[in-house]
Structure formats: C-alpha cells, structure tokens
Amino acid sequence: MPDRSFLSWPFFEDRHRAFAQELARFAEDLGDLAHAHDAVDFACRELVRRLGGAGWTKHSVAGPGGVETLDARTLCLAREVLAYRGGLADFSFAMQGLGAGPISLFGTNDQKQDWLPKVAAGEAIAAFALSEPEAGSDVAALKTRAVLEGDGYSLEGEKTWISNGGIADLYCVFARTGEAPGAKGLSCFIVPGDAPGLEVSERIETSAPHPLARLRFDRVKVPASARVGESGAGFKVAMSVLDVFRTTVGAAALGFARRALDEATARAAKRELFGGKLGDLQMVQGMLAECAVEVDAAALMIYRAAWAKDQGQARVTRESAMAKLYATEAAQRVVDRAVQIMGGHGVVLNSPVERLYRDVRALRIYEGASEVQKVVIARQHLAGFEDEGG
C-alpha cells in the first residue's frame, strides 16, 4: 500500500484527497494493462478508453466535456497515482492533456466543441507535435513550415519523438509561419490524424515501450480555422502548455519512485540474510533512508509548484523547472537503489523494479532535459536578482 500521508499536507483540499483515493482504487483494477510491454498501441487505446469512460481523462481537458479550468494539483495527483501502477497508464492519461493542451488553453469555441468532448471521453487520442530531427529543446530552430494558401495553410516538414504518433486522432502541430525570425514566427495547427499527406514515416522503439513516431507532412492542407491562437503566437502556446504540464512530469517520476521504494522496502523486510533480515543491515537502512528523504523532498517541490499555479500565480516557470529537475533526477537514484536492494530480482525482465528502471529514464529528457531545466532555473534566478537591483 503506497504512502498517502502526504495528502494531509496543506497543499491539498478535500476534493484532491478524494480524487487520489478514488483513482487509486480504479488503477488497481487495470492490472497488467497499466504496464503492457507488448501490443502497446492496443494497450494505449484501451487505457484511454477506460480512463475516459470512467471520467478520469476529463480532468486533463479544460472546456466542453472536461473541467472548467485545469487544476495542476489534480493533474499531478493523477500522474503520480497512475505511474505507481504502471508507466503506460500514466502515459495514456498525460498525453491526452498535453496533446489537447493548446486547444484547452487557446482554442476557439468551435475548436473546443469539435475536439475536447471526444478527448475527454477517451473517444479521440491527442498528440503534441513540437520536436523535430534538429529541434527539440531549441524550439526556435523549428523548420516545419505552414504556408498560407488561399483560405488555408499547407504544412511541409518533419516531426519526431511524437508520443501517440501513429495512433492519434488529432495532432497539435507547431510550424513556422514566418511573421518573424526564431521563436516569434511559429504558429500552432490542429491536424486530423487521417489528413491527406500526413505520413507516419517511422515507428520508434524505446526501452520503455509506448507509441512513438516520426511524422512527415507532405503538403498537408488545413483550413485557416485549424490555427490555434494568433498567427505567430505558437511559441507562447507551446510554452504555456508546457508550463502547466512540466510539473506533472515530476509527479510521474514521484509515482515511479514511490513504487520502487515500496518494492525495495518489502524486499528488505522479508529477505533472510546472514541470520537476520536484509533490512537489518545498516547499509541497506541508509539506502532506504536516502530514498525516503528524496521521495518526500520531490513531493514537496512538485506540490508547491502545482499549488502556486492553482493559486493564480501568472507563471510558475521557476517552480515547475525545479520540480521536474529534482523529482526526475531523484527518482532515477531511488529506482537505482531499489534495483541494488532487490539484487538479481531487480534485473529480471519485466519485473516491477526492472520496468521502473526503464520507465524512469526518459523523464529526465522529455519536456525539457535536466540540463535545460538548469538553464531555465539559473536565468529565472538571475533575472530576479537583477530586478531587485543586486
């Protein structure tokens, strides 16, 4: 049974506590589907269908069929609870919110009515198409173009590392519209998954399997009404969405870390060694103590950032970057110690801790690698110092 004592912290309201407890009960019934290793396309579709049908996915969508306003604490709790049960369950929930995030935050009433009820109900799968072969963390380097033609746009270029690529019903695609150089000349577009000219050019296999693809856009035509937000405001759209969801990446890492700590603790308490329990050894106790400290520290940073966002703080760039950086790096260390405590059992393929070892690694890379988060934090820190006349 995972530790839920943190729900008594003042960051949460009763509705958050009830949400976490109810979702935990639901997640227990997902069984092996929550961490499927094979047939991940089918597993993700089924998870989205179940999460949507049970009313959980609506919390990741702001608008028709969803909630009135995205609540960062609810999103973080959802990812932590689902990640504890399995990486694919967390992925399926999170990508619905991220993929439809531009529509939730910047979409027109018609765009919201067309897509959000289906995403919220698990009837349509969403994807966030930002990264390119030569542009990941450096969004200003995007090369995919959207050329104005008549009463619409024609998209040309490539995207890669696109989660839900190949199974998505809609992609929020960021492309260069040329109003200005660099980040100021980008726009966001809704592209249906079956749009003519949209090709899945490669399915990418990773150590923690999930739908991931490289996409090619060969004169993909979309109407002007498919643009999300103002022309040239794509960077603002992308950063605003990531500002909401970046903290939730740390929450997913926290779910992995809690599960790893619980698995290691159970092993230490039961394993007979040298006439006693493995947990009697001071070195093992030290490892468990380090894990427990890092889990609590990560939780404090995550829910501090989420609370600040929900209290109406205009930007939580610094807080969310800190939360993601610390939580993902700490989770990697916690999982690694858990593997060590488990011994040979920790590297048995598809065992709980071995799965966690694969699941947790990517979180230090996507939605801004740890090194990028350090740059963001340092710039925010220096800017605050200069504003104070330091």
mmCIF file of C-alpha atoms in Angstrom:
data_model
loop_
_atom_site.group_PDB
_atom_site.id
_atom_site.type_symbol
_atom_site.label_atom_id
_atom_site.label_comp_id
_atom_site.label_asym_id
_atom_site.label_seq_id
_atom_site.Cartn_x
_atom_site.Cartn_y
_atom_site.Cartn_z
ATOM 1 C CA MET A 1 0.000 0.000 0.000
ATOM 2 C CA PRO A 2 1.631 3.285 -1.085
ATOM 3 C CA ASP A 3 2.110 6.028 1.483
ATOM 4 C CA ARG A 4 -0.734 8.540 1.254
ATOM 5 C CA SER A 5 0.074 10.550 4.388
ATOM 6 C CA PHE A 6 1.244 13.435 2.195
ATOM 7 C CA LEU A 7 -2.394 14.070 1.264
ATOM 8 C CA SER A 8 -2.809 15.698 4.690
ATOM 9 C CA TRP A 9 -0.384 18.469 3.653
ATOM 10 C CA PRO A 10 -1.936 21.964 3.361
ATOM 11 C CA PHE A 11 -1.339 21.998 -0.403
ATOM 12 C CA PHE A 12 -4.487 19.895 -0.841
ATOM 13 C CA GLU A 13 -8.214 20.331 -0.431
ATOM 14 C CA ASP A 14 -10.662 17.566 0.411
ATOM 15 C CA ARG A 15 -11.553 17.197 -3.270
ATOM 16 C CA HIS A 16 -7.915 16.366 -4.062
ATOM 17 C CA ARG A 17 -7.783 13.738 -1.325
ATOM 18 C CA ALA A 18 -10.994 12.104 -2.546
ATOM 19 C CA PHE A 19 -9.762 12.213 -6.149
ATOM 20 C CA ALA A 20 -6.465 10.478 -5.317
ATOM 21 C CA GLN A 21 -8.126 7.749 -3.266
ATOM 22 C CA GLU A 22 -10.794 7.014 -5.882
ATOM 23 C CA LEU A 23 -8.291 6.961 -8.752
ATOM 24 C CA ALA A 24 -6.010 4.625 -6.773
ATOM 25 C CA ARG A 25 -8.880 2.140 -6.457
ATOM 26 C CA PHE A 26 -9.590 2.403 -10.179
ATOM 27 C CA ALA A 27 -5.907 1.956 -11.080
ATOM 28 C CA GLU A 28 -5.637 -1.265 -9.083
ATOM 29 C CA ASP A 29 -8.144 -2.862 -11.461
ATOM 30 C CA LEU A 30 -6.070 -2.046 -14.553
ATOM 31 C CA GLY A 31 -3.773 -4.980 -13.826
ATOM 32 C CA ASP A 32 -1.083 -5.744 -16.406
ATOM 33 C CA LEU A 33 -2.643 -3.316 -18.879
ATOM 34 C CA ALA A 34 -1.126 -0.463 -16.862
ATOM 35 C CA HIS A 35 2.391 -1.529 -17.863
ATOM 36 C CA ALA A 36 1.865 -3.554 -21.046
ATOM 37 C CA HIS A 37 5.129 -4.497 -22.739
ATOM 38 C CA ASP A 38 3.674 -5.830 -25.997
ATOM 39 C CA ALA A 39 0.903 -4.555 -28.278
ATOM 40 C CA VAL A 40 1.285 -1.082 -26.817
ATOM 41 C CA ASP A 41 -0.898 0.542 -29.482
ATOM 42 C CA PHE A 42 -3.830 -1.618 -28.416
ATOM 43 C CA ALA A 43 -2.996 -1.127 -24.729
ATOM 44 C CA CYS A 44 -2.909 2.671 -25.050
ATOM 45 C CA ARG A 45 -6.171 2.791 -26.948
ATOM 46 C CA GLU A 46 -7.782 0.596 -24.306
ATOM 47 C CA LEU A 47 -6.344 2.631 -21.440
ATOM 48 C CA VAL A 48 -7.553 5.894 -22.970
ATOM 49 C CA ARG A 49 -10.975 4.327 -23.490
ATOM 50 C CA ARG A 50 -11.166 3.134 -19.873
ATOM 51 C CA LEU A 51 -9.798 6.331 -18.374
ATOM 52 C CA GLY A 52 -12.185 8.386 -20.454
ATOM 53 C CA GLY A 53 -15.181 6.164 -19.852
ATOM 54 C CA ALA A 54 -14.628 6.273 -16.084
ATOM 55 C CA GLY A 55 -14.421 10.066 -16.092
ATOM 56 C CA TRP A 56 -10.723 10.488 -15.284
ATOM 57 C CA THR A 57 -9.462 11.937 -18.559
ATOM 58 C CA LYS A 58 -11.859 14.865 -18.340
ATOM 59 C CA HIS A 59 -9.584 16.327 -15.658
ATOM 60 C CA SER A 60 -6.852 16.810 -18.291
ATOM 61 C CA VAL A 61 -9.094 18.877 -20.579
ATOM 62 C CA ALA A 62 -10.399 22.405 -19.962
ATOM 63 C CA GLY A 63 -13.570 23.056 -21.901
ATOM 64 C CA PRO A 64 -16.594 21.152 -23.217
ATOM 65 C CA GLY A 65 -16.639 17.634 -21.789
ATOM 66 C CA GLY A 66 -13.845 18.459 -19.392
ATOM 67 C CA VAL A 67 -13.318 20.734 -16.430
ATOM 68 C CA GLU A 68 -13.734 24.499 -16.321
ATOM 69 C CA THR A 69 -10.062 25.152 -15.539
ATOM 70 C CA LEU A 70 -7.077 22.826 -15.462
ATOM 71 C CA ASP A 71 -6.120 22.113 -11.846
ATOM 72 C CA ALA A 72 -2.396 21.447 -11.556
ATOM 73 C CA ARG A 73 -2.681 19.563 -8.269
ATOM 74 C CA THR A 74 -5.281 17.212 -9.732
ATOM 75 C CA LEU A 75 -3.110 16.584 -12.796
ATOM 76 C CA CYS A 76 -0.077 15.841 -10.623
ATOM 77 C CA LEU A 77 -2.016 13.506 -8.346
ATOM 78 C CA ALA A 78 -3.405 11.659 -11.369
ATOM 79 C CA ARG A 79 0.033 11.113 -12.858
ATOM 80 C CA GLU A 80 1.564 10.060 -9.555
ATOM 81 C CA VAL A 81 -1.203 7.544 -8.807
ATOM 82 C CA LEU A 82 -1.216 6.082 -12.330
ATOM 83 C CA ALA A 83 2.588 5.951 -12.599
ATOM 84 C CA TYR A 84 2.677 3.972 -9.356
ATOM 85 C CA ARG A 85 0.618 1.267 -11.126
ATOM 86 C CA GLY A 86 2.357 1.427 -14.488
ATOM 87 C CA GLY A 87 4.109 3.693 -16.936
ATOM 88 C CA LEU A 88 1.670 3.130 -19.778
ATOM 89 C CA ALA A 89 -1.321 4.097 -17.630
ATOM 90 C CA ASP A 90 0.400 7.374 -16.742
ATOM 91 C CA PHE A 91 1.403 7.962 -20.370
ATOM 92 C CA SER A 92 -2.135 7.425 -21.666
ATOM 93 C CA PHE A 93 -3.605 9.956 -19.243
ATOM 94 C CA ALA A 94 -0.862 12.547 -19.612
ATOM 95 C CA MET A 95 -0.784 12.625 -23.407
ATOM 96 C CA GLN A 96 -4.500 13.378 -23.608
ATOM 97 C CA GLY A 97 -3.912 16.531 -21.602
ATOM 98 C CA LEU A 98 -0.680 17.555 -23.306
ATOM 99 C CA GLY A 99 -1.921 16.745 -26.799
ATOM 100 C CA ALA A 100 -5.107 18.747 -26.398
ATOM 101 C CA GLY A 101 -3.446 21.409 -24.234
ATOM 102 C CA PRO A 102 -3.237 24.057 -26.979
ATOM 103 C CA ILE A 103 -6.968 23.692 -27.621
ATOM 104 C CA SER A 104 -7.801 23.770 -23.907
ATOM 105 C CA LEU A 105 -5.820 26.961 -23.345
ATOM 106 C CA PHE A 106 -6.065 28.828 -26.662
ATOM 107 C CA GLY A 107 -8.699 27.144 -28.814
ATOM 108 C CA THR A 108 -11.762 28.873 -30.236
ATOM 109 C CA ASN A 109 -15.217 27.801 -29.100
ATOM 110 C CA ASP A 110 -15.654 25.799 -32.324
ATOM 111 C CA GLN A 111 -12.282 24.057 -31.897
ATOM 112 C CA LYS A 112 -13.145 23.160 -28.338
ATOM 113 C CA GLN A 113 -16.584 21.855 -29.280
ATOM 114 C CA ASP A 114 -15.163 19.801 -32.152
ATOM 115 C CA TRP A 115 -12.407 18.031 -30.206
ATOM 116 C CA LEU A 116 -12.438 18.379 -26.443
ATOM 117 C CA PRO A 117 -15.541 16.270 -25.639
ATOM 118 C CA LYS A 118 -14.059 13.365 -27.610
ATOM 119 C CA VAL A 119 -10.632 13.711 -25.972
ATOM 120 C CA ALA A 120 -12.175 13.985 -22.515
ATOM 121 C CA ALA A 121 -14.331 10.894 -23.068
ATOM 122 C CA GLY A 122 -11.430 8.825 -24.385
ATOM 123 C CA GLU A 123 -13.015 8.657 -27.837
ATOM 124 C CA ALA A 124 -10.176 10.530 -29.577
ATOM 125 C CA ILE A 125 -6.439 10.277 -28.915
ATOM 126 C CA ALA A 126 -4.427 13.503 -28.905
ATOM 127 C CA ALA A 127 -0.760 14.252 -29.653
ATOM 128 C CA PHE A 128 1.545 17.254 -29.188
ATOM 129 C CA ALA A 129 3.794 17.600 -32.250
ATOM 130 C CA LEU A 130 6.615 20.001 -31.422
ATOM 131 C CA SER A 131 10.006 18.242 -31.680
ATOM 132 C CA GLU A 132 11.867 17.816 -34.957
ATOM 133 C CA PRO A 133 15.020 15.950 -36.040
ATOM 134 C CA GLU A 134 17.114 19.105 -35.498
ATOM 135 C CA ALA A 135 14.936 20.951 -32.997
ATOM 136 C CA GLY A 136 13.997 19.629 -29.588
ATOM 137 C CA SER A 137 14.796 21.812 -26.609
ATOM 138 C CA ASP A 138 15.588 24.669 -29.018
ATOM 139 C CA VAL A 139 12.043 25.396 -30.203
ATOM 140 C CA ALA A 140 13.221 28.454 -32.131
ATOM 141 C CA ALA A 141 15.016 26.118 -34.558
ATOM 142 C CA LEU A 142 11.817 24.512 -35.889
ATOM 143 C CA LYS A 143 11.821 24.110 -39.673
ATOM 144 C CA THR A 144 8.390 22.649 -40.450
ATOM 145 C CA ARG A 145 6.586 25.289 -42.493
ATOM 146 C CA ALA A 146 2.940 26.306 -42.763
ATOM 147 C CA VAL A 147 2.440 28.339 -45.934
ATOM 148 C CA LEU A 148 -0.693 30.424 -46.373
ATOM 149 C CA GLU A 149 -2.505 29.242 -49.496
ATOM 150 C CA GLY A 150 -5.890 30.708 -50.299
ATOM 151 C CA ASP A 151 -8.214 30.233 -47.330
ATOM 152 C CA GLY A 152 -5.930 27.789 -45.531
ATOM 153 C CA TYR A 153 -2.395 26.561 -44.887
ATOM 154 C CA SER A 154 -0.154 23.910 -46.393
ATOM 155 C CA LEU A 155 2.185 22.138 -43.932
ATOM 156 C CA GLU A 156 5.536 20.781 -45.058
ATOM 157 C CA GLY A 157 8.239 19.176 -42.908
ATOM 158 C CA GLU A 158 9.013 16.522 -40.312
ATOM 159 C CA LYS A 159 8.333 15.905 -36.649
ATOM 160 C CA THR A 160 9.904 13.228 -34.465
ATOM 161 C CA TRP A 161 9.713 11.776 -30.959
ATOM 162 C CA ILE A 162 5.962 12.358 -31.155
ATOM 163 C CA SER A 163 4.148 10.474 -28.403
ATOM 164 C CA ASN A 164 0.946 8.822 -29.649
ATOM 165 C CA GLY A 165 2.407 9.176 -33.140
ATOM 166 C CA GLY A 166 0.689 6.679 -35.397
ATOM 167 C CA ILE A 167 -2.419 6.220 -33.237
ATOM 168 C CA ALA A 168 -3.518 9.823 -32.648
ATOM 169 C CA ASP A 169 -6.806 11.151 -33.997
ATOM 170 C CA LEU A 170 -5.534 14.727 -33.790
ATOM 171 C CA TYR A 171 -2.144 16.380 -33.676
ATOM 172 C CA CYS A 172 -1.448 19.882 -32.402
ATOM 173 C CA VAL A 173 1.378 20.737 -34.787
ATOM 174 C CA PHE A 174 3.781 23.656 -34.428
ATOM 175 C CA ALA A 175 5.090 25.114 -37.670
ATOM 176 C CA ARG A 176 6.884 28.168 -38.951
ATOM 177 C CA THR A 177 4.574 30.815 -40.411
ATOM 178 C CA GLY A 178 7.313 33.404 -40.781
ATOM 179 C CA GLU A 179 5.973 36.510 -39.037
ATOM 180 C CA ALA A 180 9.420 36.985 -37.506
ATOM 181 C CA PRO A 181 12.658 35.011 -37.136
ATOM 182 C CA GLY A 182 13.202 32.375 -34.491
ATOM 183 C CA ALA A 183 10.590 31.664 -31.863
ATOM 184 C CA LYS A 184 8.436 34.651 -32.860
ATOM 185 C CA GLY A 185 7.464 33.195 -36.235
ATOM 186 C CA LEU A 186 5.681 29.990 -35.166
ATOM 187 C CA SER A 187 2.010 29.006 -35.113
ATOM 188 C CA CYS A 188 0.016 26.006 -33.888
ATOM 189 C CA PHE A 189 -2.417 23.984 -36.034
ATOM 190 C CA ILE A 190 -4.889 21.167 -35.452
ATOM 191 C CA VAL A 191 -4.199 18.366 -37.928
ATOM 192 C CA PRO A 192 -6.509 15.322 -38.020
ATOM 193 C CA GLY A 193 -4.692 12.004 -37.864
ATOM 194 C CA ASP A 194 -6.120 10.948 -41.229
ATOM 195 C CA ALA A 195 -5.238 14.166 -43.081
ATOM 196 C CA PRO A 196 -4.013 13.530 -46.669
ATOM 197 C CA GLY A 197 -0.259 13.994 -46.880
ATOM 198 C CA LEU A 198 0.368 13.130 -43.218
ATOM 199 C CA GLU A 199 2.589 10.063 -43.113
ATOM 200 C CA VAL A 200 3.949 8.045 -40.215
ATOM 201 C CA SER A 201 7.445 7.594 -41.636
ATOM 202 C CA GLU A 202 8.905 5.658 -38.701
ATOM 203 C CA ARG A 203 7.723 3.974 -35.523
ATOM 204 C CA ILE A 204 10.372 4.456 -32.853
ATOM 205 C CA GLU A 205 11.010 1.659 -30.356
ATOM 206 C CA THR A 206 12.294 2.652 -26.932
ATOM 207 C CA SER A 207 13.406 0.865 -23.769
ATOM 208 C CA ALA A 208 10.051 1.689 -22.139
ATOM 209 C CA PRO A 209 7.624 0.851 -24.959
ATOM 210 C CA HIS A 210 4.899 3.324 -25.898
ATOM 211 C CA PRO A 211 3.554 4.701 -29.185
ATOM 212 C CA LEU A 212 6.254 6.986 -30.563
ATOM 213 C CA ALA A 213 6.776 8.041 -34.158
ATOM 214 C CA ARG A 214 8.399 10.213 -36.759
ATOM 215 C CA LEU A 215 5.903 12.094 -38.906
ATOM 216 C CA ARG A 216 6.210 13.590 -42.369
ATOM 217 C CA PHE A 217 3.975 16.400 -43.620
ATOM 218 C CA ASP A 218 3.800 16.482 -47.428
ATOM 219 C CA ARG A 219 1.663 19.488 -48.356
ATOM 220 C CA VAL A 220 -0.890 18.734 -45.661
ATOM 221 C CA LYS A 221 -3.779 21.140 -46.178
ATOM 222 C CA VAL A 222 -5.675 22.589 -43.217
ATOM 223 C CA PRO A 223 -8.216 25.431 -43.166
ATOM 224 C CA ALA A 224 -7.406 28.747 -41.522
ATOM 225 C CA SER A 225 -9.858 27.750 -38.781
ATOM 226 C CA ALA A 226 -7.418 24.992 -37.766
ATOM 227 C CA ARG A 227 -4.917 27.525 -36.422
ATOM 228 C CA VAL A 228 -4.855 27.593 -32.614
ATOM 229 C CA GLY A 229 -4.246 31.059 -31.224
ATOM 230 C CA GLU A 230 -2.948 34.014 -33.162
ATOM 231 C CA SER A 231 -0.626 33.678 -36.125
ATOM 232 C CA GLY A 232 2.953 33.887 -34.898
ATOM 233 C CA ALA A 233 1.986 33.054 -31.306
ATOM 234 C CA GLY A 234 2.939 29.383 -31.478
ATOM 235 C CA PHE A 235 5.874 29.708 -29.100
ATOM 236 C CA LYS A 236 3.607 31.279 -26.484
ATOM 237 C CA VAL A 237 1.079 28.468 -26.994
ATOM 238 C CA ALA A 238 3.715 25.749 -26.630
ATOM 239 C CA MET A 239 5.371 27.286 -23.571
ATOM 240 C CA SER A 240 2.035 27.922 -21.844
ATOM 241 C CA VAL A 241 1.036 24.284 -22.276
ATOM 242 C CA LEU A 242 4.410 23.042 -21.060
ATOM 243 C CA ASP A 243 4.226 25.443 -18.107
ATOM 244 C CA VAL A 244 1.116 23.577 -16.951
ATOM 245 C CA PHE A 245 2.265 20.041 -17.692
ATOM 246 C CA ARG A 246 6.004 20.177 -16.888
ATOM 247 C CA THR A 247 5.374 19.816 -13.154
ATOM 248 C CA THR A 248 3.291 16.711 -13.857
ATOM 249 C CA VAL A 249 6.366 15.009 -15.335
ATOM 250 C CA GLY A 250 7.920 15.292 -11.895
ATOM 251 C CA ALA A 251 4.730 13.812 -10.440
ATOM 252 C CA ALA A 252 5.020 10.787 -12.713
ATOM 253 C CA ALA A 253 8.620 10.354 -11.580
ATOM 254 C CA LEU A 254 7.396 10.560 -7.996
ATOM 255 C CA GLY A 255 4.924 7.738 -8.653
ATOM 256 C CA PHE A 256 7.744 5.595 -10.028
ATOM 257 C CA ALA A 257 9.944 6.434 -7.050
ATOM 258 C CA ARG A 258 7.224 5.571 -4.511
ATOM 259 C CA ARG A 259 6.669 2.201 -6.166
ATOM 260 C CA ALA A 260 10.411 1.484 -6.243
ATOM 261 C CA LEU A 261 10.758 2.394 -2.561
ATOM 262 C CA ASP A 262 7.809 0.179 -1.623
ATOM 263 C CA GLU A 263 9.217 -2.772 -3.589
ATOM 264 C CA ALA A 264 12.664 -2.333 -2.021
ATOM 265 C CA THR A 265 11.226 -1.953 1.480
ATOM 266 C CA ALA A 266 9.153 -5.107 1.131
ATOM 267 C CA ARG A 267 12.232 -6.999 -0.050
ATOM 268 C CA ALA A 268 14.390 -5.666 2.793
ATOM 269 C CA ALA A 269 11.745 -6.616 5.365
ATOM 270 C CA LYS A 270 11.350 -10.210 4.134
ATOM 271 C CA ARG A 271 14.716 -11.308 2.712
ATOM 272 C CA GLU A 272 16.683 -13.550 5.097
ATOM 273 C CA LEU A 273 20.395 -12.827 5.093
ATOM 274 C CA PHE A 274 23.235 -13.685 7.498
ATOM 275 C CA GLY A 275 20.857 -14.887 10.172
ATOM 276 C CA GLY A 276 18.598 -11.827 10.032
ATOM 277 C CA LYS A 277 16.687 -9.632 7.642
ATOM 278 C CA LEU A 278 18.220 -7.707 4.783
ATOM 279 C CA GLY A 279 16.739 -4.582 6.334
ATOM 280 C CA ASP A 280 18.792 -5.116 9.494
ATOM 281 C CA LEU A 281 21.956 -4.156 7.632
ATOM 282 C CA GLN A 282 22.903 -0.540 8.249
ATOM 283 C CA MET A 283 23.968 -0.002 4.642
ATOM 284 C CA VAL A 284 20.525 -1.081 3.439
ATOM 285 C CA GLN A 285 18.870 1.106 6.062
ATOM 286 C CA GLY A 286 20.956 4.010 4.790
ATOM 287 C CA MET A 287 19.800 3.390 1.219
ATOM 288 C CA LEU A 288 16.164 3.218 2.276
ATOM 289 C CA ALA A 289 16.537 6.406 4.315
ATOM 290 C CA GLU A 290 18.029 8.257 1.344
ATOM 291 C CA CYS A 291 15.147 7.067 -0.825
ATOM 292 C CA ALA A 292 12.519 8.162 1.716
ATOM 293 C CA VAL A 293 14.077 11.621 2.054
ATOM 294 C CA GLU A 294 14.247 12.138 -1.713
ATOM 295 C CA VAL A 295 10.665 10.962 -2.223
ATOM 296 C CA ASP A 296 9.345 13.449 0.330
ATOM 297 C CA ALA A 297 11.544 16.270 -0.971
ATOM 298 C CA ALA A 298 10.339 15.633 -4.528
ATOM 299 C CA ALA A 299 6.714 15.619 -3.377
ATOM 300 C CA LEU A 300 7.161 18.943 -1.591
ATOM 301 C CA MET A 301 8.646 20.602 -4.671
ATOM 302 C CA ILE A 302 6.022 19.168 -7.024
ATOM 303 C CA TYR A 303 3.001 20.110 -4.988
ATOM 304 C CA ARG A 304 4.467 23.513 -4.095
ATOM 305 C CA ALA A 305 4.684 24.276 -7.833
ATOM 306 C CA ALA A 306 1.216 22.866 -8.529
ATOM 307 C CA TRP A 307 -0.289 24.800 -5.612
ATOM 308 C CA ALA A 308 1.302 28.042 -6.834
ATOM 309 C CA LYS A 309 -0.169 27.503 -10.296
ATOM 310 C CA ASP A 310 -3.619 26.815 -8.874
ATOM 311 C CA GLN A 311 -3.449 29.932 -6.688
ATOM 312 C CA GLY A 312 -3.263 32.039 -9.824
ATOM 313 C CA GLN A 313 0.457 32.754 -9.984
ATOM 314 C CA ALA A 314 0.915 34.049 -13.538
ATOM 315 C CA ARG A 315 3.967 31.936 -14.364
ATOM 316 C CA VAL A 316 5.491 29.047 -12.462
ATOM 317 C CA THR A 317 8.438 28.602 -14.815
ATOM 318 C CA ARG A 318 10.998 28.543 -11.990
ATOM 319 C CA GLU A 319 8.958 26.337 -9.655
ATOM 320 C CA SER A 320 7.978 23.814 -12.326
ATOM 321 C CA ALA A 321 11.532 23.596 -13.665
ATOM 322 C CA MET A 322 12.835 22.941 -10.156
ATOM 323 C CA ALA A 323 10.152 20.324 -9.535
ATOM 324 C CA LYS A 324 10.822 18.467 -12.768
ATOM 325 C CA LEU A 325 14.598 18.619 -12.392
ATOM 326 C CA TYR A 326 14.716 17.432 -8.801
ATOM 327 C CA ALA A 327 11.934 14.852 -8.974
ATOM 328 C CA THR A 328 13.169 13.114 -12.112
ATOM 329 C CA GLU A 329 16.808 13.033 -11.019
ATOM 330 C CA ALA A 330 15.845 11.845 -7.526
ATOM 331 C CA ALA A 331 13.531 9.166 -8.929
ATOM 332 C CA GLN A 332 16.386 7.812 -11.028
ATOM 333 C CA ARG A 333 18.503 7.455 -7.890
ATOM 334 C CA VAL A 334 15.658 5.875 -5.901
ATOM 335 C CA VAL A 335 14.948 3.311 -8.613
ATOM 336 C CA ASP A 336 18.651 2.503 -8.963
ATOM 337 C CA ARG A 337 18.950 1.852 -5.223
ATOM 338 C CA ALA A 338 15.833 -0.317 -5.381
ATOM 339 C CA VAL A 339 17.416 -2.440 -8.113
ATOM 340 C CA GLN A 340 20.506 -2.850 -5.922
ATOM 341 C CA ILE A 341 18.450 -3.883 -2.896
ATOM 342 C CA MET A 342 16.473 -6.368 -4.979
ATOM 343 C CA GLY A 343 19.680 -7.974 -6.189
ATOM 344 C CA GLY A 344 19.244 -10.359 -9.105
ATOM 345 C CA HIS A 345 15.474 -9.991 -8.908
ATOM 346 C CA GLY A 346 15.907 -6.329 -9.781
ATOM 347 C CA VAL A 347 17.130 -7.077 -13.299
ATOM 348 C CA VAL A 348 14.680 -9.824 -14.234
ATOM 349 C CA LEU A 349 12.992 -8.665 -17.423
ATOM 350 C CA ASN A 350 9.574 -7.087 -16.858
ATOM 351 C CA SER A 351 9.696 -7.449 -13.078
ATOM 352 C CA PRO A 352 8.325 -4.367 -11.270
ATOM 353 C CA VAL A 353 11.650 -2.731 -10.442
ATOM 354 C CA GLU A 354 13.200 -3.592 -13.809
ATOM 355 C CA ARG A 355 10.238 -1.933 -15.534
ATOM 356 C CA LEU A 356 10.685 1.119 -13.339
ATOM 357 C CA TYR A 357 14.367 1.255 -14.277
ATOM 358 C CA ARG A 358 13.356 1.595 -17.934
ATOM 359 C CA ASP A 359 10.320 3.791 -17.332
ATOM 360 C CA VAL A 360 12.024 6.463 -15.276
ATOM 361 C CA ARG A 361 14.965 7.199 -17.561
ATOM 362 C CA ALA A 362 13.126 9.107 -20.296
ATOM 363 C CA LEU A 363 11.604 11.556 -17.797
ATOM 364 C CA ARG A 364 14.995 13.247 -17.401
ATOM 365 C CA ILE A 365 14.903 14.038 -21.134
ATOM 366 C CA TYR A 366 11.430 14.833 -22.434
ATOM 367 C CA GLU A 367 9.609 18.158 -21.940
ATOM 368 C CA GLY A 368 12.967 19.752 -21.306
ATOM 369 C CA ALA A 369 16.052 17.749 -20.365
ATOM 370 C CA SER A 370 17.575 18.190 -16.914
ATOM 371 C CA GLU A 371 20.338 20.339 -18.358
ATOM 372 C CA VAL A 372 17.771 22.642 -19.957
ATOM 373 C CA GLN A 373 15.899 22.925 -16.658
ATOM 374 C CA LYS A 374 19.121 24.081 -15.005
ATOM 375 C CA VAL A 375 19.467 26.826 -17.604
ATOM 376 C CA VAL A 376 15.845 27.882 -17.048
ATOM 377 C CA ILE A 377 16.271 27.948 -13.267
ATOM 378 C CA ALA A 378 19.524 29.899 -13.450
ATOM 379 C CA ARG A 379 18.052 32.502 -15.819
ATOM 380 C CA GLN A 380 14.986 32.950 -13.601
ATOM 381 C CA HIS A 381 17.206 33.265 -10.546
ATOM 382 C CA LEU A 382 19.494 35.820 -12.177
ATOM 383 C CA ALA A 383 16.552 37.818 -13.525
ATOM 384 C CA GLY A 384 15.050 38.032 -10.044
ATOM 385 C CA PHE A 385 18.370 39.181 -8.618
ATOM 386 C CA GLU A 386 18.740 41.885 -11.251
ATOM 387 C CA ASP A 387 15.142 43.071 -10.703
ATOM 388 C CA GLU A 388 15.981 43.634 -7.052
ATOM 389 C CA GLY A 389 18.971 45.742 -8.004
ATOM 390 C CA GLY A 390 21.535 43.123 -6.977
#
